[in-house]
Amino acid sequence: MPTVAVVCGSRSDLPILKGCFDLLDGYGISWEASVISAHRQADALHAYVADAEASGVQLFIGAAGLAAHLPGVLASLTAKPVIGIPLDGGSLGGADALYAVVQMPPGVPVATVAIGGAGAKNAAHLAARILALSDSTIADHVAAFRTEQAQQAEVRIDPGLK
Ligand code: RP5
C-alpha cells in the first residue's frame, strides 16, 4: 500500500490532479489515486478508508468540486492527516467547494489548500512537508525543491537596462 492515498469525487477531477501526482513522484512519495464519490458511493468510501488505514497509508488527500464533502468525510473516517483540495467544477468558480472543504467543525480538521491547480500542487508539497517530519529522505527532497524554487525565482537586472 502506498504512503499517500489521493481520493477524488469524479473522473472529471483527475486532469487537474496531475500536478499533485507529478510532485508526489518527484518527492519520491508512493501514492495511489481512487475515484470514490462521498455522495454517490458512501459505503465504498468508508470501506476504502478502513482498508487504506489497515494497509499503512499515512496521509489522505481528498479533492472534489461543488458541495465538496469528500475531504471532510475522509477526516471523519481517519485519524491520519487529511489535505483537502477544493476544485473549480461549477458556476461558483470553486468558492462553493472552498467553503465546503475549509469550514470543518472543530475536531475534524482538513488542511485546505487553494482552489484548483495551485491547490493540487500545494497538496503534494504539504504532504511532503508533513511526511518529512519522520522521513529524512523526503526532508532532503523538500530542501532541494525549496533551493531550486528560489533559484528559479531569482531575477538579476542587467544594469544596461536601467
Ligand atoms: C463532485 O462533483 C466531484 O468531485 C466533481 O468535482 C463534481 C462533478 O462531478 P461529475 O458530475 O463530473 O461526476 O462530487
PDB file of C-alpha atoms in Angstrom, residues 6-22 31-36 61 63-65 70 85 87-88 116-117 120-121:
ATOM      1  CA  VAL A   6      -5.477  10.501  -3.109  1.00  0.00           C
ATOM      2  CA  VAL A   7      -9.252  10.296  -3.441  1.00  0.00           C
ATOM      3  CA  CYS A   8     -11.345  12.439  -5.765  1.00  0.00           C
ATOM      4  CA  GLY A   9     -15.053  12.602  -6.291  1.00  0.00           C
ATOM      5  CA  SER A  10     -15.263  12.100 -10.035  1.00  0.00           C
ATOM      6  CA  ARG A  11     -13.248  11.051 -13.075  1.00  0.00           C
ATOM      7  CA  SER A  12     -13.735  14.636 -14.220  1.00  0.00           C
ATOM      8  CA  ASP A  13     -11.446  15.718 -11.348  1.00  0.00           C
ATOM      9  CA  LEU A  14      -8.452  13.668 -12.486  1.00  0.00           C
ATOM     10  CA  PRO A  15      -6.816  16.018 -15.045  1.00  0.00           C
ATOM     11  CA  ILE A  16      -6.324  18.845 -12.543  1.00  0.00           C
ATOM     12  CA  LEU A  17      -4.700  16.407 -10.108  1.00  0.00           C
ATOM     13  CA  LYS A  18      -1.807  15.614 -12.466  1.00  0.00           C
ATOM     14  CA  GLY A  19       0.219  18.393 -10.849  1.00  0.00           C
ATOM     15  CA  CYS A  20      -0.221  16.670  -7.496  1.00  0.00           C
ATOM     16  CA  PHE A  21       0.724  13.240  -8.819  1.00  0.00           C
ATOM     17  CA  ASP A  22       3.832  14.525 -10.611  1.00  0.00           C
ATOM     18  CA  TRP A  31       0.763   7.141  -3.808  1.00  0.00           C
ATOM     19  CA  GLU A  32      -2.380   5.739  -5.290  1.00  0.00           C
ATOM     20  CA  ALA A  33      -5.402   7.562  -6.626  1.00  0.00           C
ATOM     21  CA  SER A  34      -9.026   6.465  -6.483  1.00  0.00           C
ATOM     22  CA  VAL A  35     -12.270   7.949  -7.712  1.00  0.00           C
ATOM     23  CA  ILE A  36     -14.828   7.457  -4.930  1.00  0.00           C
ATOM     24  CA  ILE A  61      -5.600  13.868   0.034  1.00  0.00           C
ATOM     25  CA  ALA A  63     -10.268  16.528  -3.944  1.00  0.00           C
ATOM     26  CA  ALA A  64     -13.763  17.460  -5.008  1.00  0.00           C
ATOM     27  CA  GLY A  65     -15.842  20.201  -6.553  1.00  0.00           C
ATOM     28  CA  LEU A  70     -15.263  14.286   0.304  1.00  0.00           C
ATOM     29  CA  ILE A  85      -8.326  20.366  -2.474  1.00  0.00           C
ATOM     30  CA  LEU A  87     -11.955  22.113  -7.196  1.00  0.00           C
ATOM     31  CA  ASP A  88     -13.464  24.586  -9.614  1.00  0.00           C
ATOM     32  CA  GLY A 116      -7.820  24.068  -8.434  1.00  0.00           C
ATOM     33  CA  GLY A 117      -4.380  23.507  -9.917  1.00  0.00           C
ATOM     34  CA  ALA A 120      -3.387  20.318  -6.271  1.00  0.00           C
ATOM     35  CA  LYS A 121       0.319  21.173  -6.348  1.00  0.00           C
TER      36      LYS A 121
END
